[in-house]
Coordinates of C-alpha atoms in Angstrom, one line a residue:
M568 CA 0.0 0.0 0.0
A569 CA 1.4 3.4 -0.9
S570 CA 1.6 6.1 1.8
T571 CA -1.4 8.0 0.8
G572 CA -2.8 9.1 4.1
K573 CA -6.0 7.2 3.6
A574 CA -8.1 6.9 6.7
L575 CA -8.8 3.5 8.3
T576 CA -11.9 1.7 7.3
D577 CA -14.9 1.5 9.7
G578 CA -13.8 -0.5 12.7
S579 CA -16.9 -2.7 12.9
H580 CA -15.8 -6.3 12.8
R581 CA -17.0 -8.4 10.0
S582 CA -16.9 -12.2 9.8
S583 CA -14.1 -13.6 7.7
Q584 CA -16.9 -15.5 5.9
V585 CA -14.9 -18.7 5.8
D586 CA -14.8 -21.0 8.9
P587 CA -12.1 -23.6 8.3
L588 CA -13.3 -25.6 11.3
A589 CA -17.1 -25.5 10.5
A590 CA -17.3 -29.2 9.8
L591 CA -15.6 -30.0 13.1
R592 CA -17.5 -27.8 15.5
T593 CA -19.8 -29.3 18.2
P594 CA -21.8 -27.8 21.1
D595 CA -19.1 -29.1 23.5
D596 CA -16.2 -27.3 21.9
P597 CA -14.1 -24.9 23.9
P598 CA -15.2 -21.2 23.4
W599 CA -12.0 -20.3 21.7
D600 CA -10.0 -22.0 18.9
V601 CA -6.6 -20.3 19.9
Y602 CA -5.3 -18.6 22.9
L603 CA -2.1 -16.6 23.1
T604 CA -0.4 -14.1 25.4
G605 CA 2.5 -11.7 25.0
T606 CA 3.4 -8.0 24.6
V607 CA 1.5 -5.7 22.2
F608 CA 3.7 -3.0 20.6
L609 CA 2.7 0.0 18.5
D610 CA 4.7 -0.7 15.3
I611 CA 5.8 2.2 13.1
I612 CA 7.1 0.9 9.8
F613 CA 9.2 2.8 7.3
T614 CA 9.5 1.2 3.8
G615 CA 10.7 2.3 0.4
L616 CA 14.3 2.8 1.7
D617 CA 17.0 2.2 -0.8
S618 CA 19.5 1.2 1.8
A619 CA 20.1 1.1 5.5
P620 CA 20.3 4.5 7.2
V621 CA 23.8 6.0 7.3
R622 CA 25.2 7.4 10.5
G623 CA 25.0 11.2 10.6
T624 CA 22.6 11.5 7.7
E625 CA 18.8 11.8 7.3
S626 CA 17.0 9.2 5.2
W627 CA 13.5 9.7 3.7
A628 CA 11.2 6.7 3.3
R629 CA 8.8 6.5 0.4
G630 CA 6.2 4.7 2.6
M631 CA 5.1 4.5 6.2
G632 CA 2.5 2.6 8.2
S633 CA 1.4 2.3 11.8
S634 CA -0.3 -0.8 13.3
P635 CA -0.5 -3.0 16.4
G636 CA 2.6 -5.2 16.6
G637 CA 4.3 -7.8 18.8
V638 CA 1.8 -10.6 19.8
A639 CA -0.9 -8.6 17.9
N640 CA 0.7 -9.9 14.6
M641 CA -0.1 -13.5 15.4
A642 CA -3.5 -12.7 17.0
T643 CA -4.7 -10.8 13.9
A644 CA -3.4 -13.4 11.5
L645 CA -5.3 -16.1 13.4
A646 CA -8.5 -14.1 13.5
R647 CA -8.4 -13.2 9.8
L648 CA -8.2 -16.9 9.0
G649 CA -11.5 -17.5 10.7
L650 CA -10.2 -18.8 14.1
R651 CA -11.9 -17.7 17.3
T652 CA -9.0 -16.0 19.0
S653 CA -8.4 -14.9 22.6
L654 CA -5.5 -12.7 23.7
A655 CA -4.1 -11.8 27.1
A656 CA -1.9 -8.8 27.1
A657 CA -1.2 -5.5 28.9
F658 CA -2.2 -2.3 27.2
G659 CA -1.0 1.2 28.1
D660 CA -3.6 3.8 29.0
D661 CA -2.1 6.2 26.4
H662 CA -3.5 6.9 22.9
Y663 CA -1.3 4.2 21.5
G664 CA -2.8 1.6 23.8
E665 CA -6.4 2.7 23.0
Y666 CA -5.6 2.5 19.3
C667 CA -4.2 -1.0 19.6
W668 CA -7.0 -2.2 21.8
D669 CA -9.6 -0.8 19.4
A670 CA -7.9 -2.3 16.3
L671 CA -7.8 -5.7 17.8
E672 CA -11.1 -5.9 19.6
Q673 CA -13.4 -3.8 17.4
G674 CA -11.5 -4.2 14.1
E675 CA -10.6 -7.9 14.3
G676 CA -13.1 -9.4 16.7
I677 CA -10.3 -10.7 19.0
D678 CA -11.4 -11.5 22.6
L679 CA -9.5 -9.3 25.0
S680 CA -11.4 -10.3 28.1
P681 CA -8.1 -11.8 29.6
S682 CA -6.3 -8.5 28.9
R683 CA -5.9 -5.4 31.0
T684 CA -5.2 -1.7 30.8
V685 CA -2.4 -0.5 33.1
P686 CA -2.8 3.0 34.4
G687 CA 0.3 5.2 33.9
W688 CA 2.1 2.7 31.8
H689 CA 3.1 3.8 28.3
S690 CA 2.8 1.4 25.3
P691 CA 5.9 -0.3 24.0
V692 CA 6.9 1.0 20.6
T693 CA 8.9 -0.5 17.7
V694 CA 10.2 1.4 14.7
S695 CA 10.9 -0.9 11.8
M696 CA 12.9 0.0 8.6
A697 CA 12.4 -2.3 5.7
Y698 CA 15.0 -2.3 2.9
E699 CA 16.6 -4.9 0.5
G700 CA 14.1 -7.5 1.6
E701 CA 15.1 -7.3 5.2
R702 CA 14.3 -5.1 8.2
T703 CA 16.0 -3.3 11.0
M704 CA 14.1 -2.6 14.2
V705 CA 14.5 -0.3 17.2
S706 CA 12.2 -0.9 20.2
H707 CA 11.5 0.8 23.5
G708 CA 9.3 -0.4 26.4
H709 CA 9.1 -1.5 30.0
E710 CA 7.6 -4.5 31.7
P711 CA 4.1 -3.8 32.9
P712 CA 3.8 -3.8 36.7
P713 CA 2.5 -7.0 38.2
E714 CA -1.2 -6.8 38.9
E715 CA -4.1 -9.1 39.7
P716 CA -6.0 -10.0 36.6
S717 CA -8.6 -7.4 35.7
H718 CA -10.2 -6.6 32.4
P719 CA -11.1 -2.9 31.9
S720 CA -12.1 -1.5 28.6
P721 CA -9.8 1.3 27.6
T722 CA -12.8 3.3 26.6
T723 CA -14.8 3.0 29.8
R724 CA -11.8 2.7 32.2
T725 CA -14.0 0.6 34.6
R726 CA -12.9 -2.4 36.5
P727 CA -15.1 -5.4 37.5
P728 CA -16.5 -5.0 41.0
A729 CA -14.7 -6.9 43.8
G730 CA -15.7 -10.5 43.9
A731 CA -16.8 -10.5 40.3
D732 CA -16.3 -13.8 38.4
L733 CA -13.5 -13.4 35.9
P734 CA -12.8 -15.7 33.0
P735 CA -10.3 -18.4 33.6
C736 CA -6.8 -17.6 32.3
P737 CA -5.9 -19.3 30.1
P738 CA -9.4 -19.8 28.8
R739 CA -10.4 -23.2 27.3
A740 CA -9.2 -23.3 23.7
R741 CA -8.4 -25.9 21.1
A742 CA -4.9 -24.7 20.8
A743 CA -2.4 -22.1 22.0
V744 CA 0.6 -20.4 20.5
A745 CA 3.5 -20.0 22.8
S746 CA 6.8 -18.1 22.3
L747 CA 9.4 -20.2 24.1
T748 CA 12.2 -18.4 26.0
P749 CA 15.5 -20.1 26.9
G750 CA 15.8 -20.7 30.6
R751 CA 12.3 -19.7 31.4
S752 CA 9.1 -21.7 31.8
A753 CA 5.6 -20.3 31.5
P754 CA 3.2 -22.0 33.9
W755 CA 0.1 -21.1 31.8
I756 CA 1.3 -23.6 29.0
A757 CA 1.1 -26.6 31.3
R758 CA -2.4 -25.4 32.5
A759 CA -3.5 -25.0 28.9
V760 CA -2.3 -28.6 28.0
R761 CA -4.2 -30.0 31.0
A762 CA -7.4 -28.2 29.8
G763 CA -6.9 -30.0 26.4
A764 CA -5.1 -27.3 24.3
R765 CA -2.6 -28.3 21.6
I766 CA 0.5 -26.1 21.9
F767 CA 2.4 -24.6 18.9
G768 CA 5.8 -23.2 19.9
D769 CA 8.0 -20.7 18.2
V770 CA 11.2 -19.3 19.4
G771 CA 13.5 -16.3 18.9
W772 CA 17.2 -15.9 18.7
D773 CA 19.1 -17.3 21.8
D774 CA 21.0 -14.3 23.1
T775 CA 22.8 -16.5 25.6
G776 CA 24.5 -18.4 22.8
A777 CA 23.9 -21.7 24.5
W778 CA 21.4 -23.1 22.0
D779 CA 20.4 -25.8 24.4
L780 CA 17.0 -27.6 23.9
A781 CA 17.0 -28.5 27.6
A782 CA 16.8 -24.8 28.3
L783 CA 13.3 -24.8 26.6
P784 CA 11.4 -26.7 29.3
D785 CA 8.0 -26.0 27.8
L786 CA 9.0 -27.7 24.5
R787 CA 7.8 -31.0 26.0
H788 CA 4.3 -29.6 26.0
C789 CA 4.3 -28.7 22.3
E790 CA 2.4 -30.4 19.5
A791 CA 4.6 -28.6 17.0
F792 CA 7.8 -26.5 17.0
L793 CA 8.4 -23.9 14.3
P794 CA 11.9 -22.4 14.3
N795 CA 13.7 -20.9 11.3
A796 CA 16.6 -22.7 9.6
Q797 CA 19.4 -21.0 11.6
E798 CA 17.6 -21.6 14.9
A799 CA 16.9 -25.2 14.1
M800 CA 20.5 -26.0 13.1
R801 CA 22.0 -24.3 16.1
Y802 CA 19.6 -26.1 18.5
T803 CA 20.4 -29.5 17.0
G804 CA 24.1 -29.0 16.1
T805 CA 23.4 -30.0 12.5
D806 CA 24.5 -28.3 9.3
C807 CA 21.3 -29.0 7.2
P808 CA 17.9 -27.6 8.0
R809 CA 16.2 -30.8 6.9
A810 CA 18.4 -32.9 9.2
A811 CA 17.6 -30.4 12.0
A812 CA 13.9 -31.0 11.5
H813 CA 14.3 -34.7 11.9
A814 CA 16.5 -34.3 14.9
L815 CA 13.9 -32.0 16.5
T816 CA 11.2 -34.7 16.3
E817 CA 13.1 -36.5 19.1
H818 CA 11.7 -33.7 21.3
V819 CA 8.4 -32.7 19.7
P820 CA 5.9 -34.6 17.5
V821 CA 5.9 -32.1 14.6
A822 CA 8.9 -30.0 13.5
V823 CA 8.5 -27.2 10.9
V824 CA 11.6 -25.4 9.7
T825 CA 11.2 -22.3 7.6
L826 CA 13.9 -21.9 4.9
G827 CA 13.4 -18.3 3.8
A828 CA 13.4 -18.0 0.0
E829 CA 13.6 -21.8 -0.2
G830 CA 10.2 -22.4 1.5
A831 CA 9.7 -24.7 4.4
Y832 CA 10.3 -28.3 5.5
A833 CA 8.3 -30.3 8.0
V834 CA 8.4 -33.8 9.7
D835 CA 5.6 -35.5 11.6
R836 CA 7.2 -38.2 13.9
R837 CA 3.8 -39.9 14.6
T838 CA 2.8 -40.5 11.0
G839 CA 6.2 -40.6 9.4
E840 CA 5.1 -37.8 6.9
T841 CA 7.6 -35.3 5.6
A842 CA 6.8 -32.3 3.4
S843 CA 8.8 -29.8 1.5
V844 CA 7.1 -26.7 -0.1
P845 CA 8.9 -24.0 -2.1
A846 CA 8.4 -20.4 -1.4
I847 CA 6.0 -18.4 -3.5
D848 CA 7.8 -15.7 -5.5
V849 CA 6.4 -12.3 -4.7
E850 CA 7.6 -8.7 -4.6
A851 CA 8.0 -8.0 -0.9
L852 CA 7.1 -4.6 0.5
D853 CA 7.6 -5.3 4.2
P854 CA 8.5 -8.7 5.8
T855 CA 7.4 -7.6 9.3
G856 CA 5.2 -10.3 10.9
A857 CA 5.6 -12.8 8.0
G858 CA 6.8 -15.5 10.4
D859 CA 3.8 -15.0 12.6
V860 CA 1.4 -15.3 9.7
F861 CA 3.2 -18.5 8.6
V862 CA 2.6 -20.0 12.1
A863 CA -1.1 -18.9 12.0
G864 CA -1.6 -20.6 8.6
F865 CA 0.0 -23.8 9.9
V866 CA -2.1 -23.7 13.1
T867 CA -5.3 -23.2 11.0
G868 CA -4.5 -26.2 8.7
T869 CA -3.6 -28.4 11.7
L870 CA -6.8 -27.6 13.6
A871 CA -8.8 -28.2 10.3
G872 CA -7.2 -31.7 10.0
W873 CA -5.4 -31.1 6.7
P874 CA -2.4 -33.3 5.6
L875 CA 1.0 -32.0 6.5
A876 CA 1.9 -30.9 3.0
D877 CA -1.3 -28.8 2.7
R878 CA -0.7 -27.2 6.0
L879 CA 2.8 -26.2 5.0
A880 CA 1.7 -24.9 1.6
F881 CA -1.1 -22.9 3.2
A882 CA 1.3 -21.4 5.8
G883 CA 3.7 -20.4 3.0
L884 CA 0.9 -18.8 1.0
T885 CA -0.4 -16.7 3.8
A886 CA 3.1 -15.5 4.6
A887 CA 3.7 -14.6 1.0
L888 CA 0.5 -12.6 0.7
S889 CA 1.4 -10.7 3.9
V890 CA 4.7 -9.3 2.8
Q891 CA 3.0 -7.4 0.0
E892 CA 1.4 -5.0 2.5
F893 CA 2.7 -2.6 5.2
G894 CA 2.9 -3.7 8.8
G895 CA 2.9 -6.9 10.8
S896 CA -0.7 -7.4 12.1
L897 CA -2.6 -5.4 9.5
S898 CA -0.7 -7.1 6.6
A899 CA -2.2 -10.5 7.4
P900 CA -4.4 -11.8 4.6
G901 CA -8.1 -12.7 5.0
W902 CA -10.0 -15.2 2.9
T903 CA -10.9 -12.5 0.3
E904 CA -7.2 -12.3 -0.6
I905 CA -6.6 -16.0 -0.4
A906 CA -9.6 -16.6 -2.8
G907 CA -8.4 -13.9 -5.1
W908 CA -4.9 -15.3 -5.3
W909 CA -6.3 -18.8 -6.0
R910 CA -8.5 -17.7 -8.8
T911 CA -5.8 -15.5 -10.3
V912 CA -3.1 -18.1 -10.5
Q913 CA -5.4 -20.6 -12.2
S914 CA -6.0 -18.1 -15.0
V915 CA -2.3 -17.4 -15.7
E916 CA -1.2 -18.9 -19.0
G917 CA 1.7 -21.3 -18.8
Q918 CA 1.2 -22.0 -15.1
D919 CA 3.1 -25.0 -13.9
P920 CA 0.5 -27.8 -13.5
A921 CA 2.4 -29.4 -10.6
A922 CA 2.4 -26.0 -8.7
L923 CA -1.4 -25.7 -9.2
R924 CA -1.9 -29.3 -7.9
R925 CA 0.1 -28.3 -4.8
Y926 CA -2.6 -25.8 -3.9
A927 CA -5.6 -27.7 -5.2
F928 CA -6.8 -28.3 -1.7
L929 CA -7.9 -24.7 -1.6
A930 CA -10.8 -25.6 -4.0
D931 CA -12.5 -27.4 -1.1
V932 CA -12.0 -24.4 1.3
V933 CA -12.5 -21.3 -0.8
P934 CA -16.2 -20.7 -1.7
E935 CA -17.1 -21.2 -5.3
E936 CA -18.6 -17.7 -5.4
P937 CA -16.3 -14.8 -4.9
V938 CA -16.0 -13.9 -1.2
R939 CA -17.8 -10.7 -0.3
P940 CA -15.2 -8.1 0.6
W941 CA -15.0 -7.2 4.2
P942 CA -13.0 -4.2 5.6
L943 CA -9.5 -5.4 6.3
R944 CA -7.8 -2.7 8.1
R945 CA -4.4 -1.7 6.6
A946 CA -1.6 0.2 8.2
V947 CA -1.8 4.0 7.6
P948 CA 0.8 6.7 8.1
T949 CA -0.9 8.4 11.1
I950 CA -3.1 6.8 13.7
G951 CA -6.1 8.6 15.2
F952 CA -7.9 9.6 11.9
R953 CA -11.5 10.3 12.5
R954 CA -13.7 7.6 11.1
S955 CA -16.5 8.2 8.7
A956 CA -19.9 7.6 10.2

């Protein structure tokens, strides 16, 4: 999206119009498909830079966008794929926090009942600069003060009365996405597993340099583990991403290793399945949040019961569509864009039949009639525009 200053669309949430779990739902289901928790940032993204900023000079970006970031990237991606998503996070009581809360709750229909607004705490902020297919980020923020769970709306600033029944945390859900941190265990993960949730774990760079799987105690709770190639090889001591994926299945049932421009590779220890899917070649505007969108696509396919190769292909497709828009959370594709891509590639002359067969499973998911557009929010240069009535 070009930096045009166009105001956000009306924030009223619209259904994604495709429920990938429709055939599986029963009255006894958990209220949520996916639960996650983490830090919400306000992301400010500069793109259209020809190179990295040079010390002592001023650089001008041809494009700019603002959107909720951090864990909001994953939450939005899940919700836009039709999964009922619940998020626990702290929000500042500044304008940034109000904007992020509104974008997630009103704009995306994400459940924020486990979340809280922290008086006097400013929202964490990340400035991201995208250039040459990569990005550089600068972040600032502080840990929110510990506080008993409470769930005020940032618009009303009211808290539940003393003794009021609060929703369980984590709430019952089919699945949960957890970011694993070396040397640290998150008690909520074990509680979620006991309540029947399937855990999908991702991980960041190990700043300690130890790269010890034993330092990820919550990995034992995971249904699937989704590192990138460098992370997977360092954790397993291998020199090949595919070998790393097989080695990881000694610790987790399903290992998915992302390979950047080469796509992704996955192994399922229980079924013996392996899958390798090449990346879709697209012109990338901003890679922010593409990894989160990939995980969301894989979670969606897993909960829908798709074969491993279909899950991997769908995850790669959603990530490829996301990098063509500004921002992490608001670049996530919905079913309108997925359907549009599928219809478009089938009409391209000279299309590789094998590539089309790889995505033929979409024919059973995407409606035969064009999906009615719904207002996907996109990142805009300035937050706080007045909305049209």
